[in-house]
């Protein structure tokens, strides 16, 4: 208790509490509940990176923000960016991290050649399936047992519960997910946890569609271990009740839940979730805090994080991992989406790597309860 008090006092005084009296690290505070992860770049695995020390101190799981996606990893047939991937897996292994693969199949950040035939038209079903299998086979050979979990498919459903029209579904139709999970199961070691990953899973139609799809996959003898809820949330929405309802729907479907990309938007924004094609121009109105977050908003953010982690703690039997999309506010994608060049504050560590009041609030959840 004393530690938390000192932390609070020091934070109120504007000091860097962790340097003076260390509070428990996030990963230790929640060790009995779930793993705590961060999305990283290869650069963050180097001691010179500003986020390096925090990454080692606070987190026990890593997700590659970009480097294993089809485009960044394999931009042209036969060209593989193995160096960054090797750096990532070696770091994970050296530090005993739960090392996530993100993502095998996503309609974004996948190069056009994947979907094309020799004449530039749509690849045939057989061609696409072959390329999908080669991708997983390659990743399995190099990083197989070093990968704890794979996001097998990312964002295949729309908020209304329909299957998204994408090059994958144009060529494979409703078989996209079964084929994807079949390939993963046949190519990857059985030790790997398989996830379906998406945003806006608090939309009832969307989570129900995911639950139905899991039933379909399982009826085909395919393994789905967990659902990744991206958790790109905002200060006011979704509500805690909506988050809980979504979690309970997944629990009832007998899958584990990983919160895979958590961040909390504090700036005004018209779109929810993470539809990366949504864009807006920079204005003074949509970038209101270029010089720092006002204390009242900082406090709202802390309370929001505390409420979310209180819910996570309550449902720790279903939740296996909570991963933040970034380590500090400086490396958040929300500085550039859906508006490029904003100053955003979605994480628990500020631009200087210092704990924000939200960190103390989150730690308070487990300090108070058994
Ligand atoms: C989605 C993807 C992530 C990342 C974020 C934003 O949520 O799953 O890999 O690209 O968008 O950067």
mmCIF file of C-alpha atoms and ligand atoms in Angstrom:
data_model
loop_
_atom_site.group_PDB
_atom_site.id
_atom_site.type_symbol
_atom_site.label_atom_id
_atom_site.label_comp_id
_atom_site.label_asym_id
_atom_site.label_seq_id
_atom_site.Cartn_x
_atom_site.Cartn_y
_atom_site.Cartn_z
ATOM 1 C CA UNK A 1 0.000 0.000 0.000
ATOM 2 C CA UNK A 2 2.824 2.330 0.967
ATOM 3 C CA UNK A 3 4.341 2.040 -2.496
ATOM 4 C CA UNK A 4 1.142 3.139 -4.179
ATOM 5 C CA UNK A 5 0.792 6.072 -1.847
ATOM 6 C CA UNK A 6 4.341 7.246 -2.572
ATOM 7 C CA UNK A 7 3.708 6.787 -6.247
ATOM 8 C CA UNK A 8 0.521 8.835 -6.059
ATOM 9 C CA UNK A 9 2.147 11.597 -4.044
ATOM 10 C CA UNK A 10 5.121 11.728 -6.307
ATOM 11 C CA UNK A 11 2.974 11.753 -9.442
ATOM 12 C CA UNK A 12 0.850 14.556 -8.051
ATOM 13 C CA UNK A 13 4.038 16.470 -7.408
ATOM 14 C CA UNK A 14 4.939 15.885 -11.038
ATOM 15 C CA UNK A 15 7.895 13.648 -10.227
ATOM 16 C CA UNK A 16 9.156 10.474 -11.809
ATOM 17 C CA UNK A 17 8.017 8.037 -9.154
ATOM 18 C CA UNK A 18 9.559 4.943 -10.674
ATOM 19 C CA UNK A 19 13.022 6.352 -10.430
ATOM 20 C CA UNK A 20 12.554 7.096 -6.738
ATOM 21 C CA UNK A 21 10.496 4.253 -5.330
ATOM 22 C CA UNK A 22 9.788 1.489 -7.813
ATOM 23 C CA UNK A 23 6.202 0.310 -8.001
ATOM 24 C CA UNK A 24 5.579 -3.245 -9.208
ATOM 25 C CA UNK A 25 5.965 -3.676 -12.941
ATOM 26 C CA UNK A 26 2.740 -4.188 -14.876
ATOM 27 C CA UNK A 27 3.741 -7.725 -15.847
ATOM 28 C CA UNK A 28 4.367 -8.636 -12.192
ATOM 29 C CA UNK A 29 1.280 -6.923 -10.842
ATOM 30 C CA UNK A 30 -0.920 -8.934 -13.229
ATOM 31 C CA UNK A 31 1.168 -12.121 -13.240
ATOM 32 C CA UNK A 32 -1.682 -14.168 -11.740
ATOM 33 C CA UNK A 33 -4.194 -12.766 -14.243
ATOM 34 C CA UNK A 34 -2.716 -12.557 -17.737
ATOM 35 C CA UNK A 35 0.352 -11.568 -19.704
ATOM 36 C CA UNK A 36 1.006 -7.925 -20.460
ATOM 37 C CA UNK A 37 2.290 -7.224 -23.956
ATOM 38 C CA UNK A 38 3.374 -4.424 -26.244
ATOM 39 C CA UNK A 39 3.481 -4.067 -30.012
ATOM 40 C CA UNK A 40 7.023 -3.263 -31.055
ATOM 41 C CA UNK A 41 9.273 -2.495 -34.002
ATOM 42 C CA UNK A 42 12.622 -4.238 -34.510
ATOM 43 C CA UNK A 43 14.263 -0.958 -33.411
ATOM 44 C CA UNK A 44 12.796 -1.280 -29.914
ATOM 45 C CA UNK A 45 14.778 -4.470 -29.311
ATOM 46 C CA UNK A 46 18.008 -2.419 -29.330
ATOM 47 C CA UNK A 47 19.317 -0.942 -26.049
ATOM 48 C CA UNK A 48 19.644 2.497 -27.694
ATOM 49 C CA UNK A 49 15.882 2.806 -28.265
ATOM 50 C CA UNK A 50 14.043 5.043 -25.758
ATOM 51 C CA UNK A 51 11.388 2.335 -25.148
ATOM 52 C CA UNK A 52 13.885 -0.520 -24.629
ATOM 53 C CA UNK A 53 14.221 -0.349 -20.830
ATOM 54 C CA UNK A 54 10.474 -0.008 -20.292
ATOM 55 C CA UNK A 55 9.795 -2.908 -22.619
ATOM 56 C CA UNK A 56 11.990 -5.219 -20.561
ATOM 57 C CA UNK A 57 10.824 -3.877 -17.209
ATOM 58 C CA UNK A 58 7.062 -3.790 -17.750
ATOM 59 C CA UNK A 59 6.081 -6.369 -20.383
ATOM 60 C CA UNK A 60 6.293 -10.143 -20.839
ATOM 61 C CA UNK A 61 4.825 -10.441 -24.317
ATOM 62 C CA UNK A 62 5.628 -8.826 -27.659
ATOM 63 C CA UNK A 63 3.745 -8.420 -30.939
ATOM 64 C CA UNK A 64 5.444 -7.182 -34.125
ATOM 65 C CA UNK A 65 3.648 -4.016 -35.230
ATOM 66 C CA UNK A 66 4.469 -4.594 -38.890
ATOM 67 C CA UNK A 67 7.431 -6.801 -39.655
ATOM 68 C CA UNK A 68 5.627 -10.143 -40.091
ATOM 69 C CA UNK A 69 2.706 -8.839 -42.134
ATOM 70 C CA UNK A 70 2.733 -10.225 -45.664
ATOM 71 C CA UNK A 71 3.815 -6.956 -47.347
ATOM 72 C CA UNK A 72 6.649 -5.950 -45.000
ATOM 73 C CA UNK A 73 7.891 -9.547 -44.695
ATOM 74 C CA UNK A 74 7.539 -10.832 -48.237
ATOM 75 C CA UNK A 75 7.050 -7.828 -50.562
ATOM 76 C CA UNK A 76 7.913 -9.750 -53.756
ATOM 77 C CA UNK A 77 7.805 -13.433 -54.619
ATOM 78 C CA UNK A 78 10.925 -15.041 -53.143
ATOM 79 C CA UNK A 79 12.011 -11.871 -51.259
ATOM 80 C CA UNK A 80 11.852 -12.251 -47.465
ATOM 81 C CA UNK A 81 12.857 -9.652 -44.868
ATOM 82 C CA UNK A 82 14.185 -12.229 -42.475
ATOM 83 C CA UNK A 83 16.641 -9.976 -40.667
ATOM 84 C CA UNK A 84 14.056 -7.882 -38.797
ATOM 85 C CA UNK A 85 12.012 -11.010 -38.073
ATOM 86 C CA UNK A 86 15.045 -12.836 -36.706
ATOM 87 C CA UNK A 87 15.864 -9.840 -34.482
ATOM 88 C CA UNK A 88 12.304 -9.925 -33.186
ATOM 89 C CA UNK A 89 12.227 -13.640 -32.386
ATOM 90 C CA UNK A 90 15.744 -13.663 -30.922
ATOM 91 C CA UNK A 91 14.753 -10.832 -28.576
ATOM 92 C CA UNK A 92 11.587 -12.624 -27.535
ATOM 93 C CA UNK A 93 13.462 -15.824 -26.867
ATOM 94 C CA UNK A 94 16.359 -14.156 -25.016
ATOM 95 C CA UNK A 95 13.954 -12.459 -22.618
ATOM 96 C CA UNK A 96 11.443 -15.277 -22.180
ATOM 97 C CA UNK A 97 8.666 -13.230 -23.783
ATOM 98 C CA UNK A 98 5.377 -14.662 -25.062
ATOM 99 C CA UNK A 99 6.204 -13.899 -28.687
ATOM 100 C CA UNK A 100 3.217 -13.300 -30.960
ATOM 101 C CA UNK A 101 2.979 -13.620 -34.743
ATOM 102 C CA UNK A 102 0.862 -10.897 -36.357
ATOM 103 C CA UNK A 103 -0.712 -11.569 -38.794
ATOM 104 C CA UNK A 104 -0.881 -14.434 -41.311
ATOM 105 C CA UNK A 105 -3.797 -13.209 -43.455
ATOM 106 C CA UNK A 106 -5.146 -9.676 -43.637
ATOM 107 C CA UNK A 107 -6.668 -7.786 -46.561
ATOM 108 C CA UNK A 108 -4.405 -4.791 -45.710
ATOM 109 C CA UNK A 109 -0.608 -4.630 -46.064
ATOM 110 C CA UNK A 110 -0.656 -7.599 -48.428
ATOM 111 C CA UNK A 111 1.084 -6.991 -51.761
ATOM 112 C CA UNK A 112 -0.984 -7.134 -54.986
ATOM 113 C CA UNK A 113 1.096 -10.009 -56.438
ATOM 114 C CA UNK A 114 -0.430 -12.370 -53.876
ATOM 115 C CA UNK A 115 -3.818 -12.029 -55.537
ATOM 116 C CA UNK A 116 -2.737 -11.856 -59.191
ATOM 117 C CA UNK A 117 -2.236 -14.382 -61.958
ATOM 118 C CA UNK A 118 0.425 -14.143 -64.688
ATOM 119 C CA UNK A 119 -1.735 -11.701 -66.695
ATOM 120 C CA UNK A 120 -2.478 -9.342 -63.803
ATOM 121 C CA UNK A 121 -6.021 -10.695 -63.338
ATOM 122 C CA UNK A 122 -7.274 -12.454 -60.202
ATOM 123 C CA UNK A 123 -5.208 -15.456 -59.121
ATOM 124 C CA UNK A 124 -7.056 -18.754 -59.217
ATOM 125 C CA UNK A 125 -8.267 -20.338 -56.027
ATOM 126 C CA UNK A 126 -5.491 -22.948 -56.287
ATOM 127 C CA UNK A 127 -2.834 -20.264 -56.829
ATOM 128 C CA UNK A 128 -3.915 -18.203 -53.834
ATOM 129 C CA UNK A 129 -4.166 -21.249 -51.569
ATOM 130 C CA UNK A 130 -0.693 -22.334 -52.670
ATOM 131 C CA UNK A 131 0.764 -18.902 -51.848
ATOM 132 C CA UNK A 132 -0.977 -18.863 -48.478
ATOM 133 C CA UNK A 133 0.444 -22.284 -47.696
ATOM 134 C CA UNK A 134 3.947 -21.291 -48.802
ATOM 135 C CA UNK A 135 3.812 -18.243 -46.541
ATOM 136 C CA UNK A 136 2.885 -20.268 -43.468
ATOM 137 C CA UNK A 137 5.301 -23.069 -44.332
ATOM 138 C CA UNK A 138 8.138 -20.536 -44.590
ATOM 139 C CA UNK A 139 7.242 -18.870 -41.273
ATOM 140 C CA UNK A 140 6.853 -22.267 -39.601
ATOM 141 C CA UNK A 141 10.295 -23.418 -40.723
ATOM 142 C CA UNK A 142 12.092 -20.320 -39.470
ATOM 143 C CA UNK A 143 10.105 -19.339 -36.393
ATOM 144 C CA UNK A 144 7.785 -22.312 -35.729
ATOM 145 C CA UNK A 145 8.171 -23.125 -32.057
ATOM 146 C CA UNK A 146 9.456 -19.645 -31.215
ATOM 147 C CA UNK A 147 5.997 -18.236 -31.983
ATOM 148 C CA UNK A 148 3.609 -18.596 -29.030
ATOM 149 C CA UNK A 149 0.492 -17.478 -30.899
ATOM 150 C CA UNK A 150 -0.513 -16.400 -34.401
ATOM 151 C CA UNK A 151 -3.273 -14.026 -35.423
ATOM 152 C CA UNK A 152 -4.323 -16.376 -38.226
ATOM 153 C CA UNK A 153 -6.865 -14.013 -39.780
ATOM 154 C CA UNK A 154 -7.224 -10.296 -39.108
ATOM 155 C CA UNK A 155 -10.409 -8.246 -39.602
ATOM 156 C CA UNK A 156 -12.472 -10.525 -41.849
ATOM 157 C CA UNK A 157 -15.851 -9.290 -40.607
ATOM 158 C CA UNK A 158 -17.666 -5.966 -40.895
ATOM 159 C CA UNK A 159 -19.497 -4.427 -37.945
ATOM 160 C CA UNK A 160 -22.842 -5.704 -39.275
ATOM 161 C CA UNK A 161 -21.560 -9.279 -39.084
ATOM 162 C CA UNK A 162 -21.144 -9.853 -42.811
ATOM 163 C CA UNK A 163 -17.932 -11.243 -44.224
ATOM 164 C CA UNK A 164 -15.818 -8.382 -45.586
ATOM 165 C CA UNK A 165 -15.456 -8.288 -49.354
ATOM 166 C CA UNK A 166 -11.710 -8.436 -49.999
ATOM 167 C CA UNK A 167 -9.397 -10.117 -52.505
ATOM 168 C CA UNK A 168 -9.345 -13.120 -50.142
ATOM 169 C CA UNK A 169 -13.117 -13.543 -50.187
ATOM 170 C CA UNK A 170 -13.404 -12.590 -53.871
ATOM 171 C CA UNK A 171 -11.193 -15.573 -54.696
ATOM 172 C CA UNK A 172 -11.991 -18.008 -51.870
ATOM 173 C CA UNK A 173 -15.544 -16.984 -50.974
ATOM 174 C CA UNK A 174 -16.904 -18.194 -47.634
ATOM 175 C CA UNK A 175 -14.040 -20.681 -47.434
ATOM 176 C CA UNK A 176 -11.521 -17.950 -46.611
ATOM 177 C CA UNK A 177 -11.432 -18.593 -42.865
ATOM 178 C CA UNK A 178 -11.669 -22.403 -43.031
ATOM 179 C CA UNK A 179 -8.843 -22.505 -45.577
ATOM 180 C CA UNK A 180 -6.735 -20.082 -43.535
ATOM 181 C CA UNK A 181 -7.147 -22.036 -40.295
ATOM 182 C CA UNK A 182 -6.632 -25.353 -42.103
ATOM 183 C CA UNK A 183 -3.316 -24.143 -43.540
ATOM 184 C CA UNK A 184 -2.224 -22.814 -40.126
ATOM 185 C CA UNK A 185 -3.091 -26.104 -38.462
ATOM 186 C CA UNK A 186 -1.332 -28.206 -41.083
ATOM 187 C CA UNK A 187 1.834 -26.114 -41.293
ATOM 188 C CA UNK A 188 2.464 -24.740 -37.792
ATOM 189 C CA UNK A 189 3.508 -26.676 -34.659
ATOM 190 C CA UNK A 190 0.655 -27.778 -32.394
ATOM 191 C CA UNK A 191 2.159 -25.629 -29.610
ATOM 192 C CA UNK A 192 1.036 -22.434 -31.373
ATOM 193 C CA UNK A 193 -2.162 -20.754 -30.133
ATOM 194 C CA UNK A 194 -4.460 -19.790 -33.024
ATOM 195 C CA UNK A 195 -6.429 -16.544 -32.869
ATOM 196 C CA UNK A 196 -9.032 -14.784 -34.932
ATOM 197 C CA UNK A 197 -8.332 -11.025 -34.462
ATOM 198 C CA UNK A 198 -10.639 -8.037 -35.048
ATOM 199 C CA UNK A 199 -11.769 -4.585 -33.862
ATOM 200 C CA UNK A 200 -15.213 -3.319 -32.779
ATOM 201 C CA UNK A 201 -16.088 -6.694 -31.292
ATOM 202 C CA UNK A 202 -18.427 -4.819 -28.970
ATOM 203 C CA UNK A 203 -20.842 -4.538 -31.907
ATOM 204 C CA UNK A 204 -23.213 -7.420 -31.068
ATOM 205 C CA UNK A 205 -23.690 -8.427 -34.715
ATOM 206 C CA UNK A 206 -19.938 -8.634 -35.185
ATOM 207 C CA UNK A 207 -19.116 -10.723 -32.128
ATOM 208 C CA UNK A 208 -22.038 -13.034 -32.944
ATOM 209 C CA UNK A 209 -20.680 -13.511 -36.462
ATOM 210 C CA UNK A 210 -17.295 -14.399 -34.999
ATOM 211 C CA UNK A 211 -18.914 -16.847 -32.587
ATOM 212 C CA UNK A 212 -20.816 -18.487 -35.481
ATOM 213 C CA UNK A 213 -17.631 -18.713 -37.534
ATOM 214 C CA UNK A 214 -15.795 -20.379 -34.647
ATOM 215 C CA UNK A 215 -18.597 -22.961 -34.492
ATOM 216 C CA UNK A 216 -18.260 -23.545 -38.229
ATOM 217 C CA UNK A 217 -14.469 -23.903 -38.055
ATOM 218 C CA UNK A 218 -14.712 -26.338 -35.169
ATOM 219 C CA UNK A 219 -17.379 -28.389 -36.937
ATOM 220 C CA UNK A 220 -14.818 -28.787 -39.727
ATOM 221 C CA UNK A 221 -12.305 -30.153 -37.224
ATOM 222 C CA UNK A 222 -10.290 -26.924 -37.130
ATOM 223 C CA UNK A 223 -8.755 -25.442 -34.010
ATOM 224 C CA UNK A 224 -9.479 -21.896 -32.871
ATOM 225 C CA UNK A 225 -8.065 -21.236 -29.419
ATOM 226 C CA UNK A 226 -8.733 -17.594 -28.832
ATOM 227 C CA UNK A 227 -10.234 -14.419 -30.181
ATOM 228 C CA UNK A 228 -8.077 -11.326 -30.319
ATOM 229 C CA UNK A 229 -10.088 -8.242 -29.441
ATOM 230 C CA UNK A 230 -7.982 -5.374 -30.776
ATOM 231 C CA UNK A 231 -9.395 -2.955 -28.181
ATOM 232 C CA UNK A 232 -8.730 0.280 -30.059
ATOM 233 C CA UNK A 233 -11.103 2.114 -27.755
ATOM 234 C CA UNK A 234 -12.018 5.667 -26.852
ATOM 235 C CA UNK A 235 -12.548 7.577 -23.609
ATOM 236 C CA UNK A 236 -16.311 7.140 -23.633
ATOM 237 C CA UNK A 237 -16.915 4.164 -25.855
ATOM 238 C CA UNK A 238 -17.432 1.302 -25.853
ATOM 239 C CA UNK A 239 -18.952 1.187 -22.378
ATOM 240 C CA UNK A 240 -17.667 -1.253 -19.781
ATOM 241 C CA UNK A 241 -21.010 -3.071 -20.056
ATOM 242 C CA UNK A 242 -20.533 -3.458 -23.818
ATOM 243 C CA UNK A 243 -16.978 -4.711 -23.363
ATOM 244 C CA UNK A 244 -18.193 -7.220 -20.778
ATOM 245 C CA UNK A 245 -21.058 -8.425 -22.972
ATOM 246 C CA UNK A 246 -18.643 -9.103 -25.812
ATOM 247 C CA UNK A 247 -16.266 -10.936 -23.486
ATOM 248 C CA UNK A 248 -19.095 -13.082 -22.112
ATOM 249 C CA UNK A 249 -20.264 -13.964 -25.624
ATOM 250 C CA UNK A 250 -16.762 -15.250 -26.382
ATOM 251 C CA UNK A 251 -16.518 -17.065 -23.063
ATOM 252 C CA UNK A 252 -19.804 -18.811 -23.836
ATOM 253 C CA UNK A 253 -18.296 -19.892 -27.172
ATOM 254 C CA UNK A 254 -15.535 -21.558 -25.185
ATOM 255 C CA UNK A 255 -12.621 -19.533 -26.529
ATOM 256 C CA UNK A 256 -10.018 -17.570 -24.620
ATOM 257 C CA UNK A 257 -9.740 -13.837 -25.157
ATOM 258 C CA UNK A 258 -6.593 -11.835 -25.866
ATOM 259 C CA UNK A 259 -6.827 -8.035 -25.896
ATOM 260 C CA UNK A 260 -4.318 -7.576 -28.666
ATOM 261 C CA UNK A 261 -3.958 -3.877 -29.560
ATOM 262 C CA UNK A 262 -5.186 -1.848 -26.587
ATOM 263 C CA UNK A 263 -5.070 1.933 -26.708
ATOM 264 C CA UNK A 264 -7.483 4.679 -25.643
ATOM 265 C CA UNK A 265 -8.153 7.583 -27.985
ATOM 266 C CA UNK A 266 -8.427 10.906 -26.117
ATOM 267 C CA UNK A 267 -8.798 13.158 -29.166
ATOM 268 C CA UNK A 268 -11.995 13.876 -31.102
ATOM 269 C CA UNK A 269 -12.558 11.335 -33.850
ATOM 270 C CA UNK A 270 -15.492 10.413 -36.058
ATOM 271 C CA UNK A 271 -14.641 6.727 -36.636
ATOM 272 C CA UNK A 272 -14.459 3.913 -34.114
ATOM 273 C CA UNK A 273 -12.324 0.790 -34.265
ATOM 274 C CA UNK A 274 -9.333 0.694 -36.612
ATOM 275 C CA UNK A 275 -10.479 0.890 -40.223
ATOM 276 C CA UNK A 276 -7.140 2.123 -41.496
ATOM 277 C CA UNK A 277 -8.510 3.531 -44.748
ATOM 278 C CA UNK A 278 -10.485 6.182 -42.798
ATOM 279 C CA UNK A 279 -8.686 9.539 -43.014
ATOM 280 C CA UNK A 280 -9.330 13.184 -42.064
ATOM 281 C CA UNK A 281 -7.356 16.429 -42.392
ATOM 282 C CA UNK A 282 -5.484 18.021 -39.467
ATOM 283 C CA UNK A 283 -7.274 21.004 -37.880
ATOM 284 C CA UNK A 284 -6.942 22.897 -34.575
ATOM 285 C CA UNK A 285 -10.237 21.277 -33.519
ATOM 286 C CA UNK A 286 -9.132 17.707 -33.978
ATOM 287 C CA UNK A 287 -5.665 18.291 -32.471
ATOM 288 C CA UNK A 288 -6.613 20.151 -29.276
ATOM 289 C CA UNK A 289 -3.665 19.221 -27.002
ATOM 290 C CA UNK A 290 -0.450 19.727 -29.001
ATOM 291 C CA UNK A 291 1.427 20.890 -25.873
ATOM 292 C CA UNK A 292 0.238 18.396 -23.279
ATOM 293 C CA UNK A 293 -2.863 16.693 -21.959
ATOM 294 C CA UNK A 294 -4.949 18.892 -19.603
ATOM 295 C CA UNK A 295 -5.072 17.382 -16.075
ATOM 296 C CA UNK A 296 -8.841 16.801 -16.275
ATOM 297 C CA UNK A 297 -8.476 14.694 -19.430
ATOM 298 C CA UNK A 298 -5.455 12.908 -17.964
ATOM 299 C CA UNK A 299 -7.605 11.978 -14.971
ATOM 300 C CA UNK A 300 -10.431 10.766 -17.235
ATOM 301 C CA UNK A 301 -7.952 8.590 -19.086
ATOM 302 C CA UNK A 302 -6.635 7.161 -15.800
ATOM 303 C CA UNK A 303 -10.171 6.350 -14.629
ATOM 304 C CA UNK A 304 -11.013 4.785 -17.979
ATOM 305 C CA UNK A 305 -7.933 2.553 -17.806
ATOM 306 C CA UNK A 306 -8.738 1.613 -14.190
ATOM 307 C CA UNK A 307 -12.296 0.613 -15.128
ATOM 308 C CA UNK A 308 -11.063 -1.473 -18.050
ATOM 309 C CA UNK A 309 -8.442 -3.286 -15.987
ATOM 310 C CA UNK A 310 -10.934 -3.859 -13.161
ATOM 311 C CA UNK A 311 -13.107 -5.651 -15.725
ATOM 312 C CA UNK A 312 -10.123 -7.596 -17.077
ATOM 313 C CA UNK A 313 -9.143 -8.610 -13.530
ATOM 314 C CA UNK A 314 -12.694 -9.799 -12.848
ATOM 315 C CA UNK A 315 -12.567 -12.019 -15.948
ATOM 316 C CA UNK A 316 -8.977 -13.196 -15.669
ATOM 317 C CA UNK A 317 -10.198 -16.793 -16.080
ATOM 318 C CA UNK A 318 -10.984 -16.071 -19.747
ATOM 319 C CA UNK A 319 -8.285 -13.517 -20.590
ATOM 320 C CA UNK A 320 -4.803 -14.773 -21.428
ATOM 321 C CA UNK A 321 -3.085 -11.584 -22.565
ATOM 322 C CA UNK A 322 -3.510 -7.825 -22.665
ATOM 323 C CA UNK A 323 -1.249 -6.175 -25.237
ATOM 324 C CA UNK A 324 -0.889 -2.417 -25.732
ATOM 325 C CA UNK A 325 -0.358 -1.120 -29.268
ATOM 326 C CA UNK A 326 2.953 0.549 -28.465
ATOM 327 C CA UNK A 327 5.005 1.282 -25.348
ATOM 328 C CA UNK A 328 4.930 5.087 -25.055
ATOM 329 C CA UNK A 329 2.683 7.791 -26.509
ATOM 330 C CA UNK A 330 5.546 8.702 -28.850
ATOM 331 C CA UNK A 331 5.288 5.447 -30.777
ATOM 332 C CA UNK A 332 1.500 5.210 -31.040
ATOM 333 C CA UNK A 333 -0.058 4.890 -34.496
ATOM 334 C CA UNK A 334 -2.826 7.207 -33.195
ATOM 335 C CA UNK A 335 -0.514 10.192 -33.728
ATOM 336 C CA UNK A 336 -1.141 9.535 -37.436
ATOM 337 C CA UNK A 337 -4.558 7.897 -37.736
ATOM 338 C CA UNK A 338 -7.160 8.856 -38.784
ATOM 339 C CA UNK A 339 -5.482 12.279 -38.869
ATOM 340 C CA UNK A 340 -1.799 12.601 -39.718
ATOM 341 C CA UNK A 341 0.420 14.668 -37.401
ATOM 342 C CA UNK A 342 -1.667 14.844 -34.211
ATOM 343 C CA UNK A 343 -0.302 14.736 -30.672
ATOM 344 C CA UNK A 344 -2.071 11.831 -29.030
ATOM 345 C CA UNK A 345 -1.948 10.298 -25.549
ATOM 346 C CA UNK A 346 -3.408 6.770 -25.712
ATOM 347 C CA UNK A 347 -0.957 4.699 -23.615
ATOM 348 C CA UNK A 348 0.297 4.422 -20.020
ATOM 349 C CA UNK A 349 3.757 5.934 -20.576
ATOM 350 C CA UNK A 350 4.278 9.465 -21.861
ATOM 351 C CA UNK A 351 6.606 10.659 -24.616
ATOM 352 C CA UNK A 352 9.530 10.751 -22.208
ATOM 353 C CA UNK A 353 8.850 7.180 -21.080
ATOM 354 C CA UNK A 354 7.486 8.374 -17.731
ATOM 355 C CA UNK A 355 4.472 6.700 -16.120
ATOM 356 C CA UNK A 356 1.208 8.563 -16.567
ATOM 357 C CA UNK A 357 -1.465 8.645 -13.834
ATOM 358 C CA UNK A 358 -3.178 5.834 -15.751
ATOM 359 C CA UNK A 359 -0.413 3.451 -14.756
ATOM 360 C CA UNK A 360 -0.932 4.050 -11.074
ATOM 361 C CA UNK A 361 -4.683 3.682 -11.565
ATOM 362 C CA UNK A 362 -4.207 0.340 -13.336
ATOM 363 C CA UNK A 363 -1.816 -0.937 -10.674
ATOM 364 C CA UNK A 364 -4.354 0.140 -8.073
ATOM 365 C CA UNK A 365 -6.793 -2.443 -9.447
ATOM 366 C CA UNK A 366 -4.662 -5.329 -8.220
ATOM 367 C CA UNK A 367 -3.327 -3.510 -5.161
ATOM 368 C CA UNK A 368 -6.874 -3.173 -3.821
ATOM 369 C CA UNK A 369 -8.156 -6.634 -4.634
ATOM 370 C CA UNK A 370 -6.902 -10.108 -3.796
HETATM 371 C C1 LIG B 1 -4.919 -2.879 -37.181
HETATM 372 C C2 LIG B 1 -3.883 -3.973 -37.347
HETATM 373 C C3 LIG B 1 -2.576 -3.611 -36.701
HETATM 374 C C4 LIG B 1 -2.192 -2.191 -36.962
HETATM 375 C C5 LIG B 1 -3.300 -1.297 -36.528
HETATM 376 C C6 LIG B 1 -2.963 0.147 -36.705
HETATM 377 O O1 LIG B 1 -5.555 -2.872 -35.990
HETATM 378 O O2 LIG B 1 -4.290 -5.195 -36.844
HETATM 379 O O3 LIG B 1 -1.584 -4.448 -37.219
HETATM 380 O O4 LIG B 1 -1.899 -2.009 -38.314
HETATM 381 O O5 LIG B 1 -4.408 -1.586 -37.335
HETATM 382 O O6 LIG B 1 -1.674 0.436 -37.002
#
